[in-house]
XYZ file of C-alpha atoms in Angstrom:
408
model
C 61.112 -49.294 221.464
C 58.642 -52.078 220.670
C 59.082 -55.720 220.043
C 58.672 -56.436 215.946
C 57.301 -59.299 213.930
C 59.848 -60.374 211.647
C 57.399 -63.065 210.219
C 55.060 -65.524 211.907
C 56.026 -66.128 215.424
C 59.509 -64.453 215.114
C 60.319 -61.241 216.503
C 62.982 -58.746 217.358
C 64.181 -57.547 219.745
C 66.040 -53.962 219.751
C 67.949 -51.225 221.427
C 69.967 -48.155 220.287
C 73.360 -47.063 221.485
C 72.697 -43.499 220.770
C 75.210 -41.309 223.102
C 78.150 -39.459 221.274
C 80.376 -39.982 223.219
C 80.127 -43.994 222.961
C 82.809 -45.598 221.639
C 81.831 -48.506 220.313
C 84.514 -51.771 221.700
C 86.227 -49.024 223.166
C 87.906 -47.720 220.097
C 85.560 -46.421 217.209
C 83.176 -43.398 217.611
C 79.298 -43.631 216.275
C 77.984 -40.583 215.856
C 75.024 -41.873 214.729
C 74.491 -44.616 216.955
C 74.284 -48.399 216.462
C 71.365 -51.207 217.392
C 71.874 -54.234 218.923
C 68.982 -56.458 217.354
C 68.302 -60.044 219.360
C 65.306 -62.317 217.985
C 62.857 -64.451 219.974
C 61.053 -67.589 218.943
C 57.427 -68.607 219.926
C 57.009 -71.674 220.236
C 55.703 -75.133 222.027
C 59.683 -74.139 223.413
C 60.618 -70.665 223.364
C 63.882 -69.678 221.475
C 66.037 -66.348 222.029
C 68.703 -65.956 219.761
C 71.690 -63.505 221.576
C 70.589 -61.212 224.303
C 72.386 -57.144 224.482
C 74.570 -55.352 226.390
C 74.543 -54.640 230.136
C 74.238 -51.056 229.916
C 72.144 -48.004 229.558
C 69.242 -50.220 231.305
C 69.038 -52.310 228.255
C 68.348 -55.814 229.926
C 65.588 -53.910 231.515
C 64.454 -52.750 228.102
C 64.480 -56.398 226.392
C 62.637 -57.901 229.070
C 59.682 -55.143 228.252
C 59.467 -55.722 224.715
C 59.785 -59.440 225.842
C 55.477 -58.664 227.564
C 54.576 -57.051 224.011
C 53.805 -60.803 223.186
C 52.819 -62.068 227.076
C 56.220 -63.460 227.496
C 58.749 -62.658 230.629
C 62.804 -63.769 230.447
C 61.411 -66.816 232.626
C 59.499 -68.393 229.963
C 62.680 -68.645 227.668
C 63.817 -72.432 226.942
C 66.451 -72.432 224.690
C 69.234 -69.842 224.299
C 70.841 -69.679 221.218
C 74.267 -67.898 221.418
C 75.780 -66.863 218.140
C 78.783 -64.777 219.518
C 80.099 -64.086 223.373
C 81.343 -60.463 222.838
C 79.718 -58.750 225.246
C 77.151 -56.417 223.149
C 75.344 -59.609 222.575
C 76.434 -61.532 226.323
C 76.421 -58.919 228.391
C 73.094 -59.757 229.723
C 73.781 -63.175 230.395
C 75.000 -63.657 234.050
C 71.546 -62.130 235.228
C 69.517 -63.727 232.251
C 70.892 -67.092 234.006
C 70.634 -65.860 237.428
C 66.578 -64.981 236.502
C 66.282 -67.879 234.033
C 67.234 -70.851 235.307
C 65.809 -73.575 232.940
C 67.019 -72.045 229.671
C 69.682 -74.609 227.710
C 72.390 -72.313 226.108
C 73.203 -73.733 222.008
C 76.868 -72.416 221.301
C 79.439 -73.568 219.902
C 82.418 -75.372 221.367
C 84.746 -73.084 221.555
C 81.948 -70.565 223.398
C 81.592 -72.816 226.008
C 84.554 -71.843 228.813
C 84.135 -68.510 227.465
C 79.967 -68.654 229.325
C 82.263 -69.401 232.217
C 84.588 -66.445 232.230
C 82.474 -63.930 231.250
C 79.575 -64.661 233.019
C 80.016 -67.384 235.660
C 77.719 -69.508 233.715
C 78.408 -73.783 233.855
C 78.987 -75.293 230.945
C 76.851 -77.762 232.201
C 73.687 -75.283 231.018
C 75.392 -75.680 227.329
C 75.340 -77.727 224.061
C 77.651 -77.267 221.988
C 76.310 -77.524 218.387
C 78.036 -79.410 215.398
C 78.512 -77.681 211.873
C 75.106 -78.110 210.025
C 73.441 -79.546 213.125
C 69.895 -78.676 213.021
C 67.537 -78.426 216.290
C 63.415 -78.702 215.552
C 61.294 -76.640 217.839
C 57.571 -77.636 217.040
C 57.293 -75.651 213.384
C 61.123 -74.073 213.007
C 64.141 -75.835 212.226
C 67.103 -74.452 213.392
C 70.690 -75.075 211.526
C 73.872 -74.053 213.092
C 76.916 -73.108 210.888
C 80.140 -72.515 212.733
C 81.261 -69.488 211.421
C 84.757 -68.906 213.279
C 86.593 -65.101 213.167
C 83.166 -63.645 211.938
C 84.272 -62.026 214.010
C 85.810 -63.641 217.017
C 87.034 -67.427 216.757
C 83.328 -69.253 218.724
C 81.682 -67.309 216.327
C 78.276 -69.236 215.053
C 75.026 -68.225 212.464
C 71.805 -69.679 212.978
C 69.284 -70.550 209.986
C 65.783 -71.158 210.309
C 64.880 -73.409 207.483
C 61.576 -73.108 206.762
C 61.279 -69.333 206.343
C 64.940 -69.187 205.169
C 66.137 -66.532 207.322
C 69.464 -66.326 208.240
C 70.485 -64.494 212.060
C 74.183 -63.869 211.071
C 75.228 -62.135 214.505
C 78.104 -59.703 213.511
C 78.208 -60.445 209.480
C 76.165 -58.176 207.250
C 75.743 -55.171 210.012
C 76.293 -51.766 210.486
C 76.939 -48.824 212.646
C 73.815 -46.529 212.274
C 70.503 -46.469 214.882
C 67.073 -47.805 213.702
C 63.866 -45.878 213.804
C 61.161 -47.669 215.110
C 59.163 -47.867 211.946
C 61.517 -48.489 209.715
C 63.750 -51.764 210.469
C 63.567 -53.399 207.020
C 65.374 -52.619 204.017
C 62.155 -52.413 202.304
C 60.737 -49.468 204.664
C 63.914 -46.928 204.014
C 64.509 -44.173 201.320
C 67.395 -44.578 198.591
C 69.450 -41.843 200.790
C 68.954 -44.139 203.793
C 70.478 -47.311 202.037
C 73.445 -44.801 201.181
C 73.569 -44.294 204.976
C 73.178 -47.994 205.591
C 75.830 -48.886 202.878
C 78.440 -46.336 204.078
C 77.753 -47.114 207.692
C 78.811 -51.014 206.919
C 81.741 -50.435 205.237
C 83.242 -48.301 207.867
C 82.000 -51.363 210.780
C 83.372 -53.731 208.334
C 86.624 -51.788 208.132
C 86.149 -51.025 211.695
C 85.489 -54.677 213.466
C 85.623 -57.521 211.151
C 88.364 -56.328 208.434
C 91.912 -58.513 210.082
C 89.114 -61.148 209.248
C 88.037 -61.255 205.208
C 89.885 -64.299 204.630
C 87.846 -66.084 207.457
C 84.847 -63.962 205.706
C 84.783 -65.148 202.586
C 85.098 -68.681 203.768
C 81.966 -68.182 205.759
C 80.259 -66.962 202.535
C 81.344 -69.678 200.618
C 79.719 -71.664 203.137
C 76.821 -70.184 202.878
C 76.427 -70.306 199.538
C 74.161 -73.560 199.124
C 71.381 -71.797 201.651
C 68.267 -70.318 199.816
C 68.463 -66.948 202.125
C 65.155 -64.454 202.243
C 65.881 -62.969 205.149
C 69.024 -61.391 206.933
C 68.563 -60.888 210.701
C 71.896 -58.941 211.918
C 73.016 -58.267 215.238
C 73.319 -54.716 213.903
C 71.448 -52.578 211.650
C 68.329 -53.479 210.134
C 66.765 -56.982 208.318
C 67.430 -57.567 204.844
C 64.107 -58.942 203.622
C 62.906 -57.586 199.993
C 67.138 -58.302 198.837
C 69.405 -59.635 201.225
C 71.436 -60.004 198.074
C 72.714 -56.682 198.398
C 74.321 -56.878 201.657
C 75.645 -60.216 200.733
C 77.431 -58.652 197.436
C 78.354 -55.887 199.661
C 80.081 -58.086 202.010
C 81.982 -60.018 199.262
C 83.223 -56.961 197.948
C 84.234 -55.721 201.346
C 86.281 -58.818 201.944
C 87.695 -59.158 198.232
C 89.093 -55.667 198.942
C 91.955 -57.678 200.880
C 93.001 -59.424 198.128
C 92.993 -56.030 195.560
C 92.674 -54.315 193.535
C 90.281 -52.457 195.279
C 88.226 -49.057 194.177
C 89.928 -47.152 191.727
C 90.525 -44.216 194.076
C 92.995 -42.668 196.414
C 92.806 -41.815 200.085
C 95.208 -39.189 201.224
C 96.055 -38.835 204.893
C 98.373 -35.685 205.833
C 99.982 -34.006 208.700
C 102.129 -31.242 208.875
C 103.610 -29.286 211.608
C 104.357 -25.802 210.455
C 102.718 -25.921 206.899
C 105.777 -27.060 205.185
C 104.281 -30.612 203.596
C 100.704 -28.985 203.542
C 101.961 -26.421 201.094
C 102.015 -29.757 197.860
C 98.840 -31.323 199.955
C 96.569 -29.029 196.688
C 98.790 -30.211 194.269
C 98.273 -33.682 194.894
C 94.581 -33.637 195.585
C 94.618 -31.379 192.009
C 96.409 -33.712 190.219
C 93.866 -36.342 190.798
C 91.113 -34.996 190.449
C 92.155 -33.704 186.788
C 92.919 -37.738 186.079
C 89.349 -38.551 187.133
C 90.684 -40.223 190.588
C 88.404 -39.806 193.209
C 90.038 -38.677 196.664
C 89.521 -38.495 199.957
C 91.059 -36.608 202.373
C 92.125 -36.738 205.939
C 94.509 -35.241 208.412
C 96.303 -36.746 211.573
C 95.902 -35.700 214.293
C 92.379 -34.676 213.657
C 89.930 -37.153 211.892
C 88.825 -40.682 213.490
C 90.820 -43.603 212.678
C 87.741 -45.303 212.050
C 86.742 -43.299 209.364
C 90.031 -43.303 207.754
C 89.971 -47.213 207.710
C 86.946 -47.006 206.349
C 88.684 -45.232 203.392
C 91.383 -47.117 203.135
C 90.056 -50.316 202.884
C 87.894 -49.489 199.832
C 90.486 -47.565 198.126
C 93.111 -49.170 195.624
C 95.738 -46.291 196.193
C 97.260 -44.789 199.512
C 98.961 -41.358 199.788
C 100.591 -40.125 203.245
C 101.863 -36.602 203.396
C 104.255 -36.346 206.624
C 107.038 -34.172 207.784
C 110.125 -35.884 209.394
C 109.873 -35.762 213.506
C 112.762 -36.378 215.152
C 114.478 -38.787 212.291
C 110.910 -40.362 212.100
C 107.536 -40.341 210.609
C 105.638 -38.011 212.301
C 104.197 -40.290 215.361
C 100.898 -39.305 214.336
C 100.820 -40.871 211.112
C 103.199 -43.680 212.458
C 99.972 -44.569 214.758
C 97.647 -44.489 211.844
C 100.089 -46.705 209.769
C 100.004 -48.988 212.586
C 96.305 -49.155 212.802
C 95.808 -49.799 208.963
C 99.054 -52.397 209.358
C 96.830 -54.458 212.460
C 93.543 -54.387 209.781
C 95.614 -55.762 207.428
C 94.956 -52.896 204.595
C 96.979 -54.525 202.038
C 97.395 -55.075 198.087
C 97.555 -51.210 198.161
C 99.219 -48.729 195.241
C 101.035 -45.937 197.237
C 103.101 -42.889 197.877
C 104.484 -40.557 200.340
C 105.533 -37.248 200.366
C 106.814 -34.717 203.005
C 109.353 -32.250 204.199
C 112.052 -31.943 207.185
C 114.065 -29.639 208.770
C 118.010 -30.183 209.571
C 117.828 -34.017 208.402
C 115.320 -36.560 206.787
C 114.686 -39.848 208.228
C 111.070 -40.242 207.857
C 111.160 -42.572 204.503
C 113.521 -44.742 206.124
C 111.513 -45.560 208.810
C 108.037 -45.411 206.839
C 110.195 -47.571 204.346
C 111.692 -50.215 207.848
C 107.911 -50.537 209.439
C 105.634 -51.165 206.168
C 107.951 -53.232 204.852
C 105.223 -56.358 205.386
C 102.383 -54.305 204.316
C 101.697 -55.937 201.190
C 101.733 -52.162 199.929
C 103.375 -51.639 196.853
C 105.401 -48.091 197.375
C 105.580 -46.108 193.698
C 107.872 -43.785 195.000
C 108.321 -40.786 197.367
C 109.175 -37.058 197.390
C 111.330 -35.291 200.530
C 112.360 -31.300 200.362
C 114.227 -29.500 203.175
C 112.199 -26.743 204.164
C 109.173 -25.261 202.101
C 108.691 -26.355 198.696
C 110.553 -24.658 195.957
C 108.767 -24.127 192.423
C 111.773 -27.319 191.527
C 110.311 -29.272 194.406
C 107.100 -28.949 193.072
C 107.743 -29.568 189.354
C 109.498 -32.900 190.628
C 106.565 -33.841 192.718
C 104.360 -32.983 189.651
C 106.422 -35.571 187.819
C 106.120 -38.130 190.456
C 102.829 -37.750 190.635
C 102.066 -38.459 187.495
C 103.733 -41.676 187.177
C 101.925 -42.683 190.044
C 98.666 -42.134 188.617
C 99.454 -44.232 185.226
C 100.261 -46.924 187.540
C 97.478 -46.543 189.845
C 94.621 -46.507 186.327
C 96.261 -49.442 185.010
C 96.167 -51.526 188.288
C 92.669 -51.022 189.217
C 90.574 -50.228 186.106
């Protein structure tokens, strides 16, 4: 890739994660990749803000779209570091090693974290103040701590004059840039689909446990006059950085519910017993003009079903009993939703068992501080009966009136 102008003397810098089998922190797949965007600053001092990972030769890659504007990692005099996770740091124990004179801006918290991650003194650091602002010749930089955007030294940087805000983690996505086409104004409608469905899912995915801390950092936010978003990930919001803005509101509001009026169903079944309803419920509705969505465990990515059910205002899990248990399975994806704090959610759960139930009881013991409010449940022994299904008709239905009325 090539280094771009932003505007004036900024620039970004980009590479693309684009192997499938990447997991991104470890955890979340990206089939269709993800960028990690840093900017650089000419000046009568030269500014980087946040460097890339140490993989995939990327350091390498920087430093050559570094000599698209005659400028080598030596020349670099201030280092602005918005975040310390590693897909922005990684770089920085040989970026030190190489650059020698650079002054690292971070915040306070960052600082012992340089240390440990990269043998770095804090000595090289500053550590900023909230609203401080740093002149360098024609930009003015402002620092906002930002904390558990997503981790707790988390910091955005604002560059007054051309009002463009380099928000590190907040308003990205998963989803690799073309070369030509790294501004919102340069993509087709179906792309900004693709851009919109590819944050929610990283929002669901990375920053989620966090919307309280979110909307706090919004609300902070709020008095800046902001015409450009620079993101650590995804491309630059500059014809309406409104959108991703409202986008990321409504992500984070989802915590507090109600959230889309729609339902996200997650089944298993071991011998076809609880699949045999799993029609009747995705039937029912559809015919009450509920969108669904469906997904089974084992099988589709927890990411993706986060993803779902964090936008949706009603949960549905379809499980058999295991061993006087939820099926572990689901009890894993439970879990995960649980740890993103999925809450304020309408739901219900069906399923079936063999010589004993035991799988509400437990589903009932570990979601107890969920924040879910459970509607009711249907258990059969067996395969359904014609009875069974009536009933789970019935219950069904009932959910559904309570489910329109809560999020209309």
């Amino acid at each position: 890739m090539h280094i771009k102008k932003v505007v004036d003397d900024i620039y970004r810098l980009s590479v693309n994660i684009e192997d499938k089998n990447y997991l991104f922190e470890g955890i979340w797949p990206i089939p269709h990749g993800i960028s990690i965007n840093g900017y650089l600053i000419k000046s009568e001092k030269n500014v980087l803000i946040d460097l890339t990972q140490d993989i995939f030769n990327f350091p390498k890659e920087i430093s050559h779209q570094m000599e698209g504007v005659t400028m080598a990692v030596e020349d670099v005099d201030i280092l602005v570091i918005n975040h310390m996770e590693p897909d922005h740091s990684g770089w920085l124990r040989e970026f030190c090693k190489k650059n020698s004179k650079a002054i690292i801006y971070c915040t306070k918290k960052a600082i012992p974290l340089l240390e440990a991650f990269a043998s770095v003194p804090p000595e090289r650091a500053i550590a900023i103040t909230d609203g401080m602002v740093l002149t360098v010749g024609d930009y003015e930089l402002q620092f906002f701590d930002t904390p558990n955007i997503h981790w707790p030294e988390t910091m955005m940087t604002y560059e007054r004059k051309r009002k463009i805000l380099f928000s590190c983690d907040a308003f990205g996505s998963y989803g690799r840039i073309d070369e030509d086409a790294i501004f919102d104004d340069q993509i087709s409608q179906e792309k900004h689909k693709f851009f919109e469905e590819e944050a929610l899912r990283y929002y669901a995915n990375i920053v989620a446990t966090f919307s309280a801390f979110v909307l706090k950092g919004l609300e902070k936010l709020k008095g800046l006059d902001i015409e450009v978003i620079c993101p650590s990930h995804g491309i630059i919001w500059r014809d309406n950085p409104a959108v991703i803005i409202e986008h990321y509101k409504r992500y984070a509001e989802y915590s507090k519910g109600p959230a889309e009026r729609e339902v996200t169903v997650v089944w298993s079944s071991m011998y076809g017993n609880t699949k045999q309803v799993l029609n009747l419920v995705i039937e029912t509705l559809r015919k009450r003009g509920i969108p669904v969505h469906v997904f089974q465990v084992p099988g589709d990515e927890i990411g993706y079903i986060l993803a779902s059910a964090w936008k949706s205002a009603g949960l549905i899990f379809g499980m058999p009993t295991y061993e006087y248990k939820m099926f572990p399975p689901m009890a894993h994806t439970i879990e995960e939703l649980m740890v993103k704090k999925v809450t304020n959610k309408k739901v219900f759960r069906f399923g079936s068992y063999g010589w004993v139930g035991g799988a509400q009881k437990d589903f009932e013991a570990k979601t107890e501080k969920s924040g879910w409010d459970v509607l009711g449940h249907y258990e059969w022994q067996g395969a359904p009966t014609d009875a069974d299904k009536a009933a789970m008709q019935q219950a069904l239905d009932a959910y559904c009136d309570t489910l329109i009325a809560f999020a209309k």
